[in-house]
PDB file of N, CA, C and O in Angstrom:
ATOM      1  N   UNK A 277     121.418  55.409-102.792  1.00  0.00           N
ATOM      2  CA  UNK A 277     120.667  55.333-104.033  1.00  0.00           C
ATOM      3  C   UNK A 277     121.581  55.344-105.261  1.00  0.00           C
ATOM      4  O   UNK A 277     121.311  54.620-106.205  1.00  0.00           O
ATOM      5  N   UNK A 278     122.645  56.154-105.309  1.00  0.00           N
ATOM      6  CA  UNK A 278     123.517  56.156-106.492  1.00  0.00           C
ATOM      7  C   UNK A 278     124.184  54.797-106.743  1.00  0.00           C
ATOM      8  O   UNK A 278     124.413  54.427-107.887  1.00  0.00           O
ATOM      9  N   UNK A 279     124.477  54.051-105.670  1.00  0.00           N
ATOM     10  CA  UNK A 279     125.098  52.729-105.847  1.00  0.00           C
ATOM     11  C   UNK A 279     124.128  51.774-106.529  1.00  0.00           C
ATOM     12  O   UNK A 279     124.518  50.979-107.383  1.00  0.00           O
ATOM     13  N   UNK A 280     122.871  51.848-106.176  1.00  0.00           N
ATOM     14  CA  UNK A 280     121.854  50.995-106.784  1.00  0.00           C
ATOM     15  C   UNK A 280     121.691  51.361-108.259  1.00  0.00           C
ATOM     16  O   UNK A 280     121.588  50.485-109.116  1.00  0.00           O
ATOM     17  N   UNK A 281     121.684  52.635-108.552  1.00  0.00           N
ATOM     18  CA  UNK A 281     121.564  53.094-109.930  1.00  0.00           C
ATOM     19  C   UNK A 281     122.754  52.625-110.761  1.00  0.00           C
ATOM     20  O   UNK A 281     122.590  52.180-111.904  1.00  0.00           O
ATOM     21  N   UNK A 282     123.932  52.655-110.191  1.00  0.00           N
ATOM     22  CA  UNK A 282     125.124  52.162-110.878  1.00  0.00           C
ATOM     23  C   UNK A 282     125.030  50.671-111.166  1.00  0.00           C
ATOM     24  O   UNK A 282     125.383  50.219-112.257  1.00  0.00           O
ATOM     25  N   UNK A 283     124.531  49.913-110.209  1.00  0.00           N
ATOM     26  CA  UNK A 283     124.356  48.472-110.410  1.00  0.00           C
ATOM     27  C   UNK A 283     123.340  48.183-111.511  1.00  0.00           C
ATOM     28  O   UNK A 283     123.524  47.265-112.308  1.00  0.00           O
ATOM     29  N   UNK A 284     122.274  48.963-111.547  1.00  0.00           N
ATOM     30  CA  UNK A 284     121.259  48.776-112.577  1.00  0.00           C
ATOM     31  C   UNK A 284     121.832  49.074-113.954  1.00  0.00           C
ATOM     32  O   UNK A 284     121.587  48.335-114.922  1.00  0.00           O
ATOM     33  N   UNK A 285     122.618  50.122-114.067  1.00  0.00           N
ATOM     34  CA  UNK A 285     123.228  50.482-115.354  1.00  0.00           C
ATOM     35  C   UNK A 285     124.196  49.400-115.816  1.00  0.00           C
ATOM     36  O   UNK A 285     124.190  48.990-116.981  1.00  0.00           O
ATOM     37  N   UNK A 286     125.032  48.903-114.923  1.00  0.00           N
ATOM     38  CA  UNK A 286     125.993  47.858-115.270  1.00  0.00           C
ATOM     39  C   UNK A 286     125.262  46.575-115.663  1.00  0.00           C
ATOM     40  O   UNK A 286     125.614  45.925-116.656  1.00  0.00           O
ATOM     41  N   UNK A 287     124.232  46.210-114.937  1.00  0.00           N
ATOM     42  CA  UNK A 287     123.457  45.011-115.251  1.00  0.00           C
ATOM     43  C   UNK A 287     122.774  45.147-116.611  1.00  0.00           C
ATOM     44  O   UNK A 287     122.766  44.203-117.406  1.00  0.00           O
ATOM     45  N   UNK A 288     122.232  46.300-116.902  1.00  0.00           N
ATOM     46  CA  UNK A 288     121.585  46.534-118.191  1.00  0.00           C
ATOM     47  C   UNK A 288     122.599  46.456-119.327  1.00  0.00           C
ATOM     48  O   UNK A 288     122.306  45.895-120.387  1.00  0.00           O
ATOM     49  N   UNK A 289     123.789  46.997-119.116  1.00  0.00           N
ATOM     50  CA  UNK A 289     124.825  46.950-120.140  1.00  0.00           C
ATOM     51  C   UNK A 289     125.265  45.508-120.395  1.00  0.00           C
ATOM     52  O   UNK A 289     125.450  45.098-121.551  1.00  0.00           O
ATOM     53  N   UNK A 290     125.427  44.720-119.347  1.00  0.00           N
ATOM     54  CA  UNK A 290     125.797  43.320-119.507  1.00  0.00           C
ATOM     55  C   UNK A 290     124.704  42.525-120.209  1.00  0.00           C
ATOM     56  O   UNK A 290     124.977  41.690-121.072  1.00  0.00           O
ATOM     57  N   UNK A 291     123.462  42.783-119.847  1.00  0.00           N
ATOM     58  CA  UNK A 291     122.338  42.099-120.492  1.00  0.00           C
ATOM     59  C   UNK A 291     122.282  42.443-121.973  1.00  0.00           C
ATOM     60  O   UNK A 291     122.027  41.568-122.816  1.00  0.00           O
ATOM     61  N   UNK A 292     122.534  43.691-122.320  1.00  0.00           N
ATOM     62  CA  UNK A 292     122.547  44.100-123.725  1.00  0.00           C
ATOM     63  C   UNK A 292     123.681  43.412-124.472  1.00  0.00           C
ATOM     64  O   UNK A 292     123.501  42.966-125.610  1.00  0.00           O
ATOM     65  N   UNK A 293     124.852  43.294-123.858  1.00  0.00           N
ATOM     66  CA  UNK A 293     125.986  42.632-124.507  1.00  0.00           C
ATOM     67  C   UNK A 293     125.692  41.154-124.742  1.00  0.00           C
ATOM     68  O   UNK A 293     125.984  40.617-125.814  1.00  0.00           O
ATOM     69  N   UNK A 294     125.090  40.499-123.777  1.00  0.00           N
ATOM     70  CA  UNK A 294     124.732  39.088-123.931  1.00  0.00           C
ATOM     71  C   UNK A 294     123.684  38.930-125.026  1.00  0.00           C
ATOM     72  O   UNK A 294     123.771  38.027-125.864  1.00  0.00           O
ATOM     73  N   UNK A 295     122.693  39.813-125.049  1.00  0.00           N
ATOM     74  CA  UNK A 295     121.646  39.742-126.071  1.00  0.00           C
ATOM     75  C   UNK A 295     122.240  39.929-127.468  1.00  0.00           C
ATOM     76  O   UNK A 295     121.865  39.213-128.408  1.00  0.00           O
ATOM     77  N   UNK A 296     123.166  40.851-127.616  1.00  0.00           N
ATOM     78  CA  UNK A 296     123.804  41.068-128.919  1.00  0.00           C
ATOM     79  C   UNK A 296     124.656  39.867-129.333  1.00  0.00           C
ATOM     80  O   UNK A 296     124.695  39.502-130.506  1.00  0.00           O
ATOM     81  N   UNK A 297     125.319  39.237-128.376  1.00  0.00           N
ATOM     82  CA  UNK A 297     126.127  38.063-128.683  1.00  0.00           C
ATOM     83  C   UNK A 297     125.245  36.903-129.137  1.00  0.00           C
ATOM     84  O   UNK A 297     125.551  36.226-130.125  1.00  0.00           O
ATOM     85  N   UNK A 298     124.143  36.689-128.446  1.00  0.00           N
ATOM     86  CA  UNK A 298     123.216  35.618-128.820  1.00  0.00           C
ATOM     87  C   UNK A 298     122.617  35.905-130.194  1.00  0.00           C
ATOM     88  O   UNK A 298     122.506  35.013-131.038  1.00  0.00           O
ATOM     89  N   UNK A 299     122.269  37.140-130.443  1.00  0.00           N
ATOM     90  CA  UNK A 299     121.720  37.525-131.750  1.00  0.00           C
ATOM     91  C   UNK A 299     122.726  37.259-132.860  1.00  0.00           C
ATOM     92  O   UNK A 299     122.376  36.736-133.919  1.00  0.00           O
ATOM     93  N   UNK A 300     123.977  37.605-132.614  1.00  0.00           N
ATOM     94  CA  UNK A 300     125.019  37.370-133.606  1.00  0.00           C
ATOM     95  C   UNK A 300     125.207  35.876-133.877  1.00  0.00           C
ATOM     96  O   UNK A 300     125.354  35.453-135.026  1.00  0.00           O
ATOM     97  N   UNK A 301     125.198  35.070-132.824  1.00  0.00           N
ATOM     98  CA  UNK A 301     125.347  33.628-132.993  1.00  0.00           C
ATOM     99  C   UNK A 301     124.182  33.034-133.779  1.00  0.00           C
ATOM    100  O   UNK A 301     124.375  32.169-134.633  1.00  0.00           O
ATOM    101  N   UNK A 302     122.981  33.491-133.491  1.00  0.00           N
ATOM    102  CA  UNK A 302     121.801  32.981-134.210  1.00  0.00           C
ATOM    103  C   UNK A 302     121.844  33.359-135.679  1.00  0.00           C
ATOM    104  O   UNK A 302     121.523  32.558-136.548  1.00  0.00           O
ATOM    105  N   UNK A 303     122.229  34.586-135.971  1.00  0.00           N
ATOM    106  CA  UNK A 303     122.325  35.019-137.365  1.00  0.00           C
ATOM    107  C   UNK A 303     123.407  34.235-138.103  1.00  0.00           C
ATOM    108  O   UNK A 303     123.237  33.867-139.251  1.00  0.00           O
ATOM    109  N   UNK A 304     124.508  33.985-137.426  1.00  0.00           N
ATOM    110  CA  UNK A 304     125.589  33.220-138.029  1.00  0.00           C
ATOM    111  C   UNK A 304     125.133  31.802-138.332  1.00  0.00           C
ATOM    112  O   UNK A 304     125.424  31.255-139.401  1.00  0.00           O
ATOM    113  N   UNK A 305     124.412  31.217-137.428  1.00  0.00           N
ATOM    114  CA  UNK A 305     123.920  29.851-137.593  1.00  0.00           C
ATOM    115  C   UNK A 305     122.926  29.772-138.752  1.00  0.00           C
ATOM    116  O   UNK A 305     122.962  28.860-139.557  1.00  0.00           O
ATOM    117  N   UNK A 306     122.044  30.754-138.857  1.00  0.00           N
ATOM    118  CA  UNK A 306     121.030  30.758-139.917  1.00  0.00           C
ATOM    119  C   UNK A 306     121.636  30.981-141.294  1.00  0.00           C
ATOM    120  O   UNK A 306     121.119  30.489-142.286  1.00  0.00           O
ATOM    121  N   UNK A 307     122.718  31.736-141.363  1.00  0.00           N
ATOM    122  CA  UNK A 307     123.322  32.037-142.659  1.00  0.00           C
ATOM    123  C   UNK A 307     124.317  30.969-143.087  1.00  0.00           C
ATOM    124  O   UNK A 307     125.057  31.163-144.042  1.00  0.00           O
ATOM    125  N   UNK A 308     124.360  29.854-142.397  1.00  0.00           N
ATOM    126  CA  UNK A 308     125.237  28.762-142.787  1.00  0.00           C
ATOM    127  C   UNK A 308     126.558  28.742-142.053  1.00  0.00           C
ATOM    128  O   UNK A 308     127.396  27.893-142.323  1.00  0.00           O
ATOM    129  N   UNK A 309     126.768  29.639-141.132  1.00  0.00           N
ATOM    130  CA  UNK A 309     128.008  29.644-140.365  1.00  0.00           C
ATOM    131  C   UNK A 309     127.995  28.562-139.313  1.00  0.00           C
ATOM    132  O   UNK A 309     126.949  28.100-138.881  1.00  0.00           O
ATOM    133  N   UNK A 310     129.140  28.096-138.938  1.00  0.00           N
ATOM    134  CA  UNK A 310     129.219  27.028-137.941  1.00  0.00           C
ATOM    135  C   UNK A 310     128.989  25.678-138.582  1.00  0.00           C
ATOM    136  O   UNK A 310     128.292  25.551-139.577  1.00  0.00           O
ATOM    137  N   UNK A 311     129.568  24.660-138.030  1.00  0.00           N
ATOM    138  CA  UNK A 311     129.468  23.349-138.673  1.00  0.00           C
ATOM    139  C   UNK A 311     128.344  22.505-138.094  1.00  0.00           C
ATOM    140  O   UNK A 311     128.011  21.480-138.661  1.00  0.00           O
ATOM    141  N   UNK A 312     127.771  22.878-136.971  1.00  0.00           N
ATOM    142  CA  UNK A 312     126.672  22.123-136.399  1.00  0.00           C
ATOM    143  C   UNK A 312     127.062  20.734-135.940  1.00  0.00           C
ATOM    144  O   UNK A 312     126.245  19.831-135.898  1.00  0.00           O
ATOM    145  N   UNK A 313     128.321  20.518-135.623  1.00  0.00           N
ATOM    146  CA  UNK A 313     128.770  19.218-135.139  1.00  0.00           C
ATOM    147  C   UNK A 313     129.339  18.316-136.207  1.00  0.00           C
ATOM    148  O   UNK A 313     129.924  17.284-135.912  1.00  0.00           O
ATOM    149  N   UNK A 314     129.174  18.676-137.462  1.00  0.00           N
ATOM    150  CA  UNK A 314     129.714  17.885-138.563  1.00  0.00           C
ATOM    151  C   UNK A 314     130.997  18.550-139.041  1.00  0.00           C
ATOM    152  O   UNK A 314     130.975  19.449-139.875  1.00  0.00           O
ATOM    153  N   UNK A 315     132.125  18.091-138.546  1.00  0.00           N
ATOM    154  CA  UNK A 315     133.404  18.752-138.843  1.00  0.00           C
ATOM    155  C   UNK A 315     133.837  18.577-140.290  1.00  0.00           C
ATOM    156  O   UNK A 315     134.745  19.254-140.750  1.00  0.00           O
ATOM    157  N   UNK A 316     133.211  17.680-141.014  1.00  0.00           N
ATOM    158  CA  UNK A 316     133.548  17.510-142.421  1.00  0.00           C
ATOM    159  C   UNK A 316     133.009  18.628-143.294  1.00  0.00           C
ATOM    160  O   UNK A 316     133.452  18.815-144.428  1.00  0.00           O
ATOM    161  N   UNK A 317     132.038  19.388-142.782  1.00  0.00           N
ATOM    162  CA  UNK A 317     131.399  20.413-143.605  1.00  0.00           C
ATOM    163  C   UNK A 317     131.853  21.825-143.274  1.00  0.00           C
ATOM    164  O   UNK A 317     131.311  22.771-143.835  1.00  0.00           O
ATOM    165  N   UNK A 318     132.805  21.980-142.388  1.00  0.00           N
ATOM    166  CA  UNK A 318     133.258  23.346-142.064  1.00  0.00           C
ATOM    167  C   UNK A 318     134.778  23.381-142.012  1.00  0.00           C
ATOM    168  O   UNK A 318     135.437  22.348-141.963  1.00  0.00           O
ATOM    169  N   UNK A 319     135.302  24.572-141.994  1.00  0.00           N
ATOM    170  CA  UNK A 319     136.758  24.749-141.926  1.00  0.00           C
ATOM    171  C   UNK A 319     137.235  25.009-140.509  1.00  0.00           C
ATOM    172  O   UNK A 319     138.409  25.024-140.251  1.00  0.00           O
ATOM    173  N   UNK A 320     136.306  25.261-139.589  1.00  0.00           N
ATOM    174  CA  UNK A 320     136.674  25.603-138.232  1.00  0.00           C
ATOM    175  C   UNK A 320     137.335  24.480-137.461  1.00  0.00           C
ATOM    176  O   UNK A 320     138.083  24.704-136.523  1.00  0.00           O
ATOM    177  N   UNK A 321     137.059  23.256-137.822  1.00  0.00           N
ATOM    178  CA  UNK A 321     137.588  22.114-137.069  1.00  0.00           C
ATOM    179  C   UNK A 321     138.931  21.633-137.596  1.00  0.00           C
ATOM    180  O   UNK A 321     139.593  20.814-136.963  1.00  0.00           O
ATOM    181  N   UNK A 322     139.318  22.062-138.759  1.00  0.00           N
ATOM    182  CA  UNK A 322     140.539  21.521-139.386  1.00  0.00           C
ATOM    183  C   UNK A 322     141.732  22.387-139.098  1.00  0.00           C
ATOM    184  O   UNK A 322     141.767  23.519-139.194  1.00  0.00           O
TER     185      UNK A 322
END
């Protein structure tokens, strides 16, 4: 049983990290971050 509980905790932690990363990317995109494929409008591609 402790091994299963450990797996559940690790899976939950990974899911939370992925959710936070996706949230950060969405917020960045909404606030004008990222070039959206148009390299002329951002500094990331140059």
